[in-house]
Short mmCIF file of C-alpha atoms in Angstrom, two decimals:
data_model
loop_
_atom_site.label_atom_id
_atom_site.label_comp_id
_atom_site.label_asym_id
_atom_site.label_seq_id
_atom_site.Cartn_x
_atom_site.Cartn_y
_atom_site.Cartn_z
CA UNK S 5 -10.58 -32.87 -168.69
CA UNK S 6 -8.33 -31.82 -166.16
CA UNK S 7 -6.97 -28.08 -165.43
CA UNK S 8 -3.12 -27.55 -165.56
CA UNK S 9 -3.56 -26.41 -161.67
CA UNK S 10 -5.55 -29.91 -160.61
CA UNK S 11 -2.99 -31.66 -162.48
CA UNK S 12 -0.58 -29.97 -160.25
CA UNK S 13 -2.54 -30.49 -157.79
CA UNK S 14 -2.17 -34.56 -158.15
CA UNK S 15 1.48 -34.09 -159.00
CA UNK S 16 2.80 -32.52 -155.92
CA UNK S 17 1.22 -34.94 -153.91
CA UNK S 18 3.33 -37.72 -155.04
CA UNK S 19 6.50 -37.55 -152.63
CA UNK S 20 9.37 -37.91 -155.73
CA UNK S 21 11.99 -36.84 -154.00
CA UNK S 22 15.26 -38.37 -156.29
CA UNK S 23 15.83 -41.01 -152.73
CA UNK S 24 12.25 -42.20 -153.26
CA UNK S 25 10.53 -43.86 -156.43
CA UNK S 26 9.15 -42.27 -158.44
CA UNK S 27 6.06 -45.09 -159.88
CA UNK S 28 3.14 -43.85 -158.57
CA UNK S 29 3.67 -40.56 -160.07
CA UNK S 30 4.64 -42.58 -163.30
CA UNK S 31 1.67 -44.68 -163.19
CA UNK S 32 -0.77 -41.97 -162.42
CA UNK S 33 0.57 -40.18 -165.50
CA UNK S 34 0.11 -43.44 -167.33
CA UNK S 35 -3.57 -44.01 -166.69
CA UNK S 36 -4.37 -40.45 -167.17
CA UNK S 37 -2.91 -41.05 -170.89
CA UNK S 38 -4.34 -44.35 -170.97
CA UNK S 39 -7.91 -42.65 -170.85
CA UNK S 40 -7.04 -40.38 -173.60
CA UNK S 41 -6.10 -43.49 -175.79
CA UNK S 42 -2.77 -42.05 -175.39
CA UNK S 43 0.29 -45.44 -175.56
CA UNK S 44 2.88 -44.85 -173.14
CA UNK S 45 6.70 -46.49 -172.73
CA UNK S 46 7.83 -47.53 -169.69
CA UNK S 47 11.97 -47.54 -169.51
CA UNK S 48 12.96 -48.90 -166.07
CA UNK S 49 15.81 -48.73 -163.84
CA UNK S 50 17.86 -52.01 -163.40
CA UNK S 51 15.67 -52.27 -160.03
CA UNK S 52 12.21 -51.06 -161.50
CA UNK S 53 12.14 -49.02 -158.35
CA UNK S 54 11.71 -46.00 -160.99
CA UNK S 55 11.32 -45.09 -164.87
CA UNK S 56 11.12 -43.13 -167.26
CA UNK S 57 8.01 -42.32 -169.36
CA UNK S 58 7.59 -41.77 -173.13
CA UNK S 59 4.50 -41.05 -174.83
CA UNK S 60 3.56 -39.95 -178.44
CA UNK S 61 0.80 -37.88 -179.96
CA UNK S 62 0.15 -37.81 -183.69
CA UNK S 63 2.17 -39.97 -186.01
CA UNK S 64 5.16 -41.54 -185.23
CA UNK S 65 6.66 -42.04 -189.05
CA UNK S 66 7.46 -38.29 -189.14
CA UNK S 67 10.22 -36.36 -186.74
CA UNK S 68 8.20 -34.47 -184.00
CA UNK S 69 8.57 -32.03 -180.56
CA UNK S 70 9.63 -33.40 -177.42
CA UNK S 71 7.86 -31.61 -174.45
CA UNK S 72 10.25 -32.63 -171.57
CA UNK S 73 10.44 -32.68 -167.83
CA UNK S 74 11.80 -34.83 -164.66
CA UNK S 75 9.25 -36.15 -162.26
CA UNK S 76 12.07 -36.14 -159.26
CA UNK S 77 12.44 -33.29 -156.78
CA UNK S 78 15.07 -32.02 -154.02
CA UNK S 79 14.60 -32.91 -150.39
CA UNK S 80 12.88 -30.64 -147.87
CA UNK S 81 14.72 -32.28 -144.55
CA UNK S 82 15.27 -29.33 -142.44
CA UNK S 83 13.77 -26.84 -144.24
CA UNK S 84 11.46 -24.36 -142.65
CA UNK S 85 8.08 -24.91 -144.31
CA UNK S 86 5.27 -22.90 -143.46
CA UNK S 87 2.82 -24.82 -145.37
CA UNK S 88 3.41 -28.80 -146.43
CA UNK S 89 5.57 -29.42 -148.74
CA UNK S 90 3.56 -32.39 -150.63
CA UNK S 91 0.54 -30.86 -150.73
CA UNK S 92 -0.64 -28.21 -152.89
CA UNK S 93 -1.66 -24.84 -150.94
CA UNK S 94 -2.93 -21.42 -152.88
CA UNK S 95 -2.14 -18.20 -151.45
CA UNK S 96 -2.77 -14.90 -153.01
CA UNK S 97 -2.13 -16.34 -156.76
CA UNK S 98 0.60 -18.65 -155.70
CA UNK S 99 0.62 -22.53 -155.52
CA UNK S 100 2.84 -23.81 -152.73
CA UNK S 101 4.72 -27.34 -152.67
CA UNK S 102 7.73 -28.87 -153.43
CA UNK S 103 8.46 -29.11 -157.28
CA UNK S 104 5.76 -26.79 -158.08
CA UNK S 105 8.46 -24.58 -160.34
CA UNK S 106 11.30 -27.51 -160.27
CA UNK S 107 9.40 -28.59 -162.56
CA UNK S 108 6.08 -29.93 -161.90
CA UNK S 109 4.27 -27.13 -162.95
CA UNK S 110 5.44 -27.84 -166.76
CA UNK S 111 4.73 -31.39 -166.32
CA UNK S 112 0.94 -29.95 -165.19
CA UNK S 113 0.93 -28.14 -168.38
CA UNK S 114 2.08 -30.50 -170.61
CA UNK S 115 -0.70 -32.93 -169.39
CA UNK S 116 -3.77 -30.63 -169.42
CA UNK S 117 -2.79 -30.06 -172.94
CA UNK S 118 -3.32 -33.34 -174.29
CA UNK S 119 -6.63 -33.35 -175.01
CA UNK S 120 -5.89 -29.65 -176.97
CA UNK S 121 -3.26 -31.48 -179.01
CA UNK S 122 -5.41 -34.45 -179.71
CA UNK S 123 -8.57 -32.57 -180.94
CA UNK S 124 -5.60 -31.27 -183.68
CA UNK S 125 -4.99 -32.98 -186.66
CA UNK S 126 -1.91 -33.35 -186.06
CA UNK S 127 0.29 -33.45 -188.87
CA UNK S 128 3.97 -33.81 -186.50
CA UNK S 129 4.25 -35.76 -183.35
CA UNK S 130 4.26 -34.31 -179.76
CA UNK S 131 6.55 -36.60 -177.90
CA UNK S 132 6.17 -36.21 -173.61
CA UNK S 133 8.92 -37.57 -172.02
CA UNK S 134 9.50 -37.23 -167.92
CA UNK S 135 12.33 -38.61 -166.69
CA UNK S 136 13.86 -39.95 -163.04
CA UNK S 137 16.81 -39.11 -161.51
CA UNK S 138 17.69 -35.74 -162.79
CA UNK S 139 18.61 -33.86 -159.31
CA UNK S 140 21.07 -36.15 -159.11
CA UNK S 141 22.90 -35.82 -162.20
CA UNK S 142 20.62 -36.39 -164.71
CA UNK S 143 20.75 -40.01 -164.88
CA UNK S 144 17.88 -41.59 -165.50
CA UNK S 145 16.80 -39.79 -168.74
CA UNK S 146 19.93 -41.41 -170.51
CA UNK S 147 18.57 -44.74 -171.11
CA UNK S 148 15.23 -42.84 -172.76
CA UNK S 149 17.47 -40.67 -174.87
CA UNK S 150 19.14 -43.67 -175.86
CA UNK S 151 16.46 -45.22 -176.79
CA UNK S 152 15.31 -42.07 -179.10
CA UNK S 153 18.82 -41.92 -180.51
CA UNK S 154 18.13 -45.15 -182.47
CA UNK S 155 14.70 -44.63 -183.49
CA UNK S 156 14.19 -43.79 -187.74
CA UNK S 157 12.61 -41.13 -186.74
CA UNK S 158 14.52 -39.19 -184.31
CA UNK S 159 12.57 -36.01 -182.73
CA UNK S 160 13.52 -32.95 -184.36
CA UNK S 161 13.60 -30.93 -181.45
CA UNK S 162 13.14 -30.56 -177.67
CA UNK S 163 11.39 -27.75 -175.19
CA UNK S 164 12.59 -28.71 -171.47
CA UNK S 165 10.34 -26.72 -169.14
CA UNK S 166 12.53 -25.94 -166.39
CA UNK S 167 11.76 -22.96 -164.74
CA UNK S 168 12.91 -19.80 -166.69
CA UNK S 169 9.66 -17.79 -166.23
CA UNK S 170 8.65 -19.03 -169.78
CA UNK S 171 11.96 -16.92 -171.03
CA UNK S 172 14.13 -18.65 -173.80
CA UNK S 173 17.10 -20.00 -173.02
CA UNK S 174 19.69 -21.45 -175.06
CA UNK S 175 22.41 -22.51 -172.93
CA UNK S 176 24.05 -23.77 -169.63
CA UNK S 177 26.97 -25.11 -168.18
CA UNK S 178 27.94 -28.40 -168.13
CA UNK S 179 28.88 -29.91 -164.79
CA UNK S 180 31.18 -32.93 -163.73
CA UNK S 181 31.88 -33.95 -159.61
CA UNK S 182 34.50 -35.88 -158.56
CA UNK S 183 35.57 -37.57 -155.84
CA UNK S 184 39.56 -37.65 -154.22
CA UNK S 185 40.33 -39.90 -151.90
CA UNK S 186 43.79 -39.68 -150.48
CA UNK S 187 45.10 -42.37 -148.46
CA UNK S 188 48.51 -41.21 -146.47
CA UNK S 189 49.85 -43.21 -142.86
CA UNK S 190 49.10 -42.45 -139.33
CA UNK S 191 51.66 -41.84 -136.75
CA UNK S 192 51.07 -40.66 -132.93
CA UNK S 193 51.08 -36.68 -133.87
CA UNK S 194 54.20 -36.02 -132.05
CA UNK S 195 56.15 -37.93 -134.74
CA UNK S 196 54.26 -36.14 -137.16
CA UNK S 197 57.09 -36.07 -140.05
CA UNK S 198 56.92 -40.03 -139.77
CA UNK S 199 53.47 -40.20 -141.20
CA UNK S 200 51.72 -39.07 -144.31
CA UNK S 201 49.45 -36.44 -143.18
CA UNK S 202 46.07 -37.10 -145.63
CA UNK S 203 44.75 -34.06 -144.64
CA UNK S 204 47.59 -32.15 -145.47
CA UNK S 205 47.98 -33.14 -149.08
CA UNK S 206 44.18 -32.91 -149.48
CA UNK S 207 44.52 -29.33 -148.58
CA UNK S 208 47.62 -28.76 -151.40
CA UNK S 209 45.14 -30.47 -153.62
CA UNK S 210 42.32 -28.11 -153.09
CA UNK S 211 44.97 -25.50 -153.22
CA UNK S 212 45.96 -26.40 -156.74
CA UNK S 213 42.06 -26.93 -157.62
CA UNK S 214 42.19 -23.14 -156.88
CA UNK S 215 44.66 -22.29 -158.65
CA UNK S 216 43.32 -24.05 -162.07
CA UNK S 217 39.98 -22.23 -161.19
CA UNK S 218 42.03 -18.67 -161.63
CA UNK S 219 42.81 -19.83 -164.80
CA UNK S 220 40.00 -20.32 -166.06
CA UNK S 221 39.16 -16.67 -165.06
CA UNK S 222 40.77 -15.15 -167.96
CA UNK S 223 39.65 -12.89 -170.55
CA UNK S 224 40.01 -15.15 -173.28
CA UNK S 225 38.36 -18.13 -171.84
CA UNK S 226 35.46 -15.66 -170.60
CA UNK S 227 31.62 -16.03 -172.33
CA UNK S 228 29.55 -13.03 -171.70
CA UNK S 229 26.17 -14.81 -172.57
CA UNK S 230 26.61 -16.82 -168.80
CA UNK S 231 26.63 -15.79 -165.54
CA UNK S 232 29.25 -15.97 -164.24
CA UNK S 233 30.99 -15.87 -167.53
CA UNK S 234 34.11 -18.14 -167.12
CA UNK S 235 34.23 -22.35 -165.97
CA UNK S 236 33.85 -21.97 -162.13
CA UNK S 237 35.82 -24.81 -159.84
CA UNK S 238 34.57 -25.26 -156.09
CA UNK S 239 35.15 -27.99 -153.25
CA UNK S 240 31.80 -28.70 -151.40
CA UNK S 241 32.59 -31.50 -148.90
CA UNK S 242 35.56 -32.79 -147.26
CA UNK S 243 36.32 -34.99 -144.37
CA UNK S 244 39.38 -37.14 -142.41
CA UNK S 245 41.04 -37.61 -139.60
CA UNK S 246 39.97 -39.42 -136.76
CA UNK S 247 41.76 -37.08 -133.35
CA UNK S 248 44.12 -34.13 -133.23
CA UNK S 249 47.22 -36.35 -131.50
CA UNK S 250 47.00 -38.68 -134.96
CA UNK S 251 48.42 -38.19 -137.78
CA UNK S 252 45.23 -38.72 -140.00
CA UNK S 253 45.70 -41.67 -142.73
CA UNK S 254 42.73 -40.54 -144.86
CA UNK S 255 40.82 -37.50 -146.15
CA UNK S 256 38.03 -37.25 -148.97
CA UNK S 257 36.89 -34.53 -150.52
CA UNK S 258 34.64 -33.63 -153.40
CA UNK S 259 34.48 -31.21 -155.96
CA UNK S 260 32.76 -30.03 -158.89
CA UNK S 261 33.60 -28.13 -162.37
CA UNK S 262 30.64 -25.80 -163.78
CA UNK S 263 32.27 -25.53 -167.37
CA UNK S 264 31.20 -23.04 -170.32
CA UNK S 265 29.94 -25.55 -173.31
CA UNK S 266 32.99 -24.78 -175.43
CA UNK S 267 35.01 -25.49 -172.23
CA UNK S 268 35.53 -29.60 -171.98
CA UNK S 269 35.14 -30.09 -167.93
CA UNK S 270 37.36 -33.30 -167.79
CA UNK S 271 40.70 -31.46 -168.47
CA UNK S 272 40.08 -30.17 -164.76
CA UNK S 273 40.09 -33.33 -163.14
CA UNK S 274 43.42 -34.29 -165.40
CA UNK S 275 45.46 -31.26 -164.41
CA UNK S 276 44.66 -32.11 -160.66
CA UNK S 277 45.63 -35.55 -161.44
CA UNK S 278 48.93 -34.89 -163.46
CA UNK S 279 49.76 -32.52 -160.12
CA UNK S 280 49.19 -35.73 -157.79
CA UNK S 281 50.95 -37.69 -159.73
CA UNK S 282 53.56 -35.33 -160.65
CA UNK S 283 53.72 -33.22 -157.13
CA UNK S 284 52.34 -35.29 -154.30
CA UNK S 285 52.98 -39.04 -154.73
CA UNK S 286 56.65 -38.76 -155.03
CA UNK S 287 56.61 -37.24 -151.47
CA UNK S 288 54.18 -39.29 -149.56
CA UNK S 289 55.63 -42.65 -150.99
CA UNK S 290 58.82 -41.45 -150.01
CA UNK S 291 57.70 -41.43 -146.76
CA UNK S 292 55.31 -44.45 -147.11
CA UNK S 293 54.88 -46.52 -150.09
CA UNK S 294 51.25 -47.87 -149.31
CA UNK S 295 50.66 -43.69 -149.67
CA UNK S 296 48.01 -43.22 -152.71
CA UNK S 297 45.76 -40.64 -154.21
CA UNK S 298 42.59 -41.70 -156.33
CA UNK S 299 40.04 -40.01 -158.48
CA UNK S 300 36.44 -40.95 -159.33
CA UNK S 301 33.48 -39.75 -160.90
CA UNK S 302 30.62 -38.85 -159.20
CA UNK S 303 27.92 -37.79 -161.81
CA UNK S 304 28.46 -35.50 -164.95
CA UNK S 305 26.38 -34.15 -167.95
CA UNK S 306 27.28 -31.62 -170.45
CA UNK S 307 26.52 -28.24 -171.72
CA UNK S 308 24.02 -26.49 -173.98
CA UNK S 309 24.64 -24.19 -176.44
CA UNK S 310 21.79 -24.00 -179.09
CA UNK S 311 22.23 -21.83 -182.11
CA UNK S 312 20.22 -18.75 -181.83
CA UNK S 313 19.16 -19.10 -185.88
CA UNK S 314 18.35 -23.00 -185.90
CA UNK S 315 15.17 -24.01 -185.83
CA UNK S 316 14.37 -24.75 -182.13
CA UNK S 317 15.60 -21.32 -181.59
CA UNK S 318 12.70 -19.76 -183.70
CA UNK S 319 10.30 -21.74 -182.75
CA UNK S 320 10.53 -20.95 -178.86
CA UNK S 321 10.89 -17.81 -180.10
CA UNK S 322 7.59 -17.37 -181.94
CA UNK S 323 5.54 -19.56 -178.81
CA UNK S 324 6.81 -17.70 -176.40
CA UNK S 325 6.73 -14.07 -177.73
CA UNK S 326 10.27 -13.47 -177.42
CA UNK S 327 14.07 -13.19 -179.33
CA UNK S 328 15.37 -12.33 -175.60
CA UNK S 329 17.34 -15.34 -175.92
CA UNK S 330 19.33 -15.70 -172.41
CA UNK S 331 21.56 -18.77 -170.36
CA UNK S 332 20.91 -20.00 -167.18
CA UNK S 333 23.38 -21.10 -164.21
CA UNK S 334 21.80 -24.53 -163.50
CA UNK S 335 21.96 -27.25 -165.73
CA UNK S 336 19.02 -29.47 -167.06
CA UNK S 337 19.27 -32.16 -169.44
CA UNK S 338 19.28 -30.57 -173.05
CA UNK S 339 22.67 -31.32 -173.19
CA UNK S 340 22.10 -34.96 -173.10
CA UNK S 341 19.13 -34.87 -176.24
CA UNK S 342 21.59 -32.35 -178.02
CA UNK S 343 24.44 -34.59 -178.37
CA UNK S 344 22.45 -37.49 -179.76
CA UNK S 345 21.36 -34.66 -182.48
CA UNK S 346 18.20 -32.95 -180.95
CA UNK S 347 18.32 -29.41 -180.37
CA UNK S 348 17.10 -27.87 -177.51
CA UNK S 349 15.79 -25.09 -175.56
CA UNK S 350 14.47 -24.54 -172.36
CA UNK S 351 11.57 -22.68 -171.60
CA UNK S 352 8.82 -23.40 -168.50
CA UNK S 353 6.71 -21.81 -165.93
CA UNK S 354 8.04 -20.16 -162.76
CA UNK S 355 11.31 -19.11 -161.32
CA UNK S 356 14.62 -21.37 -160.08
CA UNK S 357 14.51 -18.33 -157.49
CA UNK S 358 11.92 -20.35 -155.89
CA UNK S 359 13.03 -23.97 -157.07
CA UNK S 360 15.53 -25.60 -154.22
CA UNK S 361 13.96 -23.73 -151.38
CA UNK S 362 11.11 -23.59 -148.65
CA UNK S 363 7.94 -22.57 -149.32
CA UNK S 364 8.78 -23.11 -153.11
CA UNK S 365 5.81 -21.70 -155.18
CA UNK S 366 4.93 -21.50 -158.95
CA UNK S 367 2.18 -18.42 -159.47
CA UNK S 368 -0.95 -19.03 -161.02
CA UNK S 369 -0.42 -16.53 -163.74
CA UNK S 370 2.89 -18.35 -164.92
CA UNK S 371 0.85 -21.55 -165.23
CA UNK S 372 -1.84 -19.87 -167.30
CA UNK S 373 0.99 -18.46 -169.46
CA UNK S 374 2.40 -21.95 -170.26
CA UNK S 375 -1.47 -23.28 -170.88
CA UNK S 376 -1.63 -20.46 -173.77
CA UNK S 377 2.26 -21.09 -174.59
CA UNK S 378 1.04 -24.57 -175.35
CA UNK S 379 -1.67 -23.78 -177.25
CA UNK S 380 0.07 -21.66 -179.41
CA UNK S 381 2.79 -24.32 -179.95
CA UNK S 382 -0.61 -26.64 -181.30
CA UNK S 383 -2.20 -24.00 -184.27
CA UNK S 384 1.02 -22.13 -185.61
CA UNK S 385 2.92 -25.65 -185.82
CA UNK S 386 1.23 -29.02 -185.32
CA UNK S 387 -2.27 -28.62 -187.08
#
């Protein structure tokens, strides 16, 4: 039997960073079931570079608990590390390395409570499902969640243990990035008015983009339970333009809505494009008629907003000690296994303070809190 912190040990190790695969981590996860007598599903990627893992505990002709998490972790390129990043280092009740809050340390949990679970009589399922791809816009946990959307018996609820310092928390934002490409015509720059300056309309663009964003600043479209409490609009990369004495052809920029779950994130991207269409094109193919402006979708996912009386609610409640019942700024993937009809909460060890960054660290005392979290989730409900 393995400890939560050599568990966590094995998992950092594995370099999952969302560029990389993430098999060996799957496959170590696999056999360490495996020897428990513990059946796993594999759900692959169309490249079986990386999957998804789904295992079940109990019986399966009842609905059960889905203990969630995503194997895949941020980059550390040019990040000032003081210890290394993929392998697990202990410092004055601190574990060190990359994913150890985001959200390995969960995952570490989950696992070393197996064998717990399984001396149980179990009388519902415990469901572990880790997923791929989720720094990147939670993508690969959609084919597993469609997969559980057609089973008879669909899990009746979900704990995702992203880090929240084992807090319960019923909502976040939904998110949707796009992509605007604007395609104008390039003159020498001293004949400026004969070109379409890309740039230029970008700019007006990200002006309007603004402008919507102030909107949806008012009082009325306001939620107190978030932080900040209205939709929040930002642009986070842009380039074009290939020298100052050229008019520049092309420009691309990207930006992202952080929406309120009552707030639907797409209408953003429509207003802008109504506004091109409506306020830009006329203009440039007036000047040029090869002039164009196009939108795409990057990577979305939607809110959470999980009633504080329904049952997943109470139950984090009662395994976690606490009716503090908060929202967090990041967004996971409870969103996803809510729509298909699973409520969710989220609830894990350590802090997104320290998720995303150098040095990133999960304490030793948060890890033995999930451990007993866990256990408590086994006698009051499973047994």
């Amino acid at each position: 039997m393995m400890t939560s912190k050599e568990l966590l040990c094995a998992l950092v190790a594995f370099d999952t960073t969302s560029r990389e695969s993430n098999l060996q981590l799957i496959t170590f996860v696999r056999d360490y079931l495996a020897r428990l007598n513990v059946p796993c599903e594999l759900i692959f990627n169309e490249e079986r570079s990386k999957a998804n893992l789904f295992a079940t505990l109990g019986p399966d002709d009842v609905p059960g608990i889905v203990l969630s998490g995503h194997t895949d972790v941020v980059p550390v390129d040019g990040q000032p590390w003081t210890v290394p990043p993929f392998e697990l280092s202990e410092k004055d009740g601190k574990l060190y390395g990359r994913g150890t809050a985001d959200m390995k340390g969960y995952i570490a949990c989950v696992l070393a409570a197996v064998p717990g679970f399984l001396a149980r009589p179990l009388r519902l399922p415990i469901h572990i499902a880790l997923s791929y791809d989720e720094e990147v816009g939670c993508l690969g946990v959609r084919d597993l969640i469609s997969r559980l959307e057609g089973r008879a018996n669909k899990p009746r609820l979900c704990i995702i243990g992203e880090p929240t310092q084992l807090q319960p928390v019923l909502g976040h934002k939904g998110k949707l990035a796009m992509r605007c490409d604007v395609h104008g015509a390039a003159c020498h720059s001293a004949y400026a008015p004969q070109g379409v300056n890309a740039i230029e309309y970008a700019a007006d663009l990200i002006g309007e983009l603004g402008r919507i964003g102030q909107v949806l600043r008012a009082p009325d479209r306001c939620d107190p339970r978030f932080d900040p409490p209205f939709t929040t609009v930002q642009t986070g990369v842009i380039s074009g333009g290939k020298a100052l004495n050229i008019v520049p052809a092309d420009c691309r920029f990207d930006f992202e809505v952080r929406a309120l779950p009552a707030t639907d994130p797409a209408e953003v991207a429509q207003q802008l494009e109504r506004y091109a269409q409506r306020d830009l094109l006329p203009k440039m193919r007036a000047v040029d008629a090869h002039s164009d402006i196009r939108f795409s979708r990057l990577s979305a996912y939607p809110g959470l907003a999980t009633d504080a009386q329904s049952e997943a609610a109470q139950l984090i409640a009662q395994i976690c000690g606490s009716t503090d019942f908060t929202t967090v700024a990041f967004g996971t993937e409870g969103g996803l296994f809510d729509a298909i009809g699973i409520p969710t909460v989220i609830c894990g060890p350590g802090s997104m303070n320290q998720g995303h960054k150098p040095d990133e660290f999960v304490s030793v005392s948060q890890l033995d809190a999930c451990d007993a979290m866990l256990e408590r989730l086994a006698s009051m409900f499973l047994a």
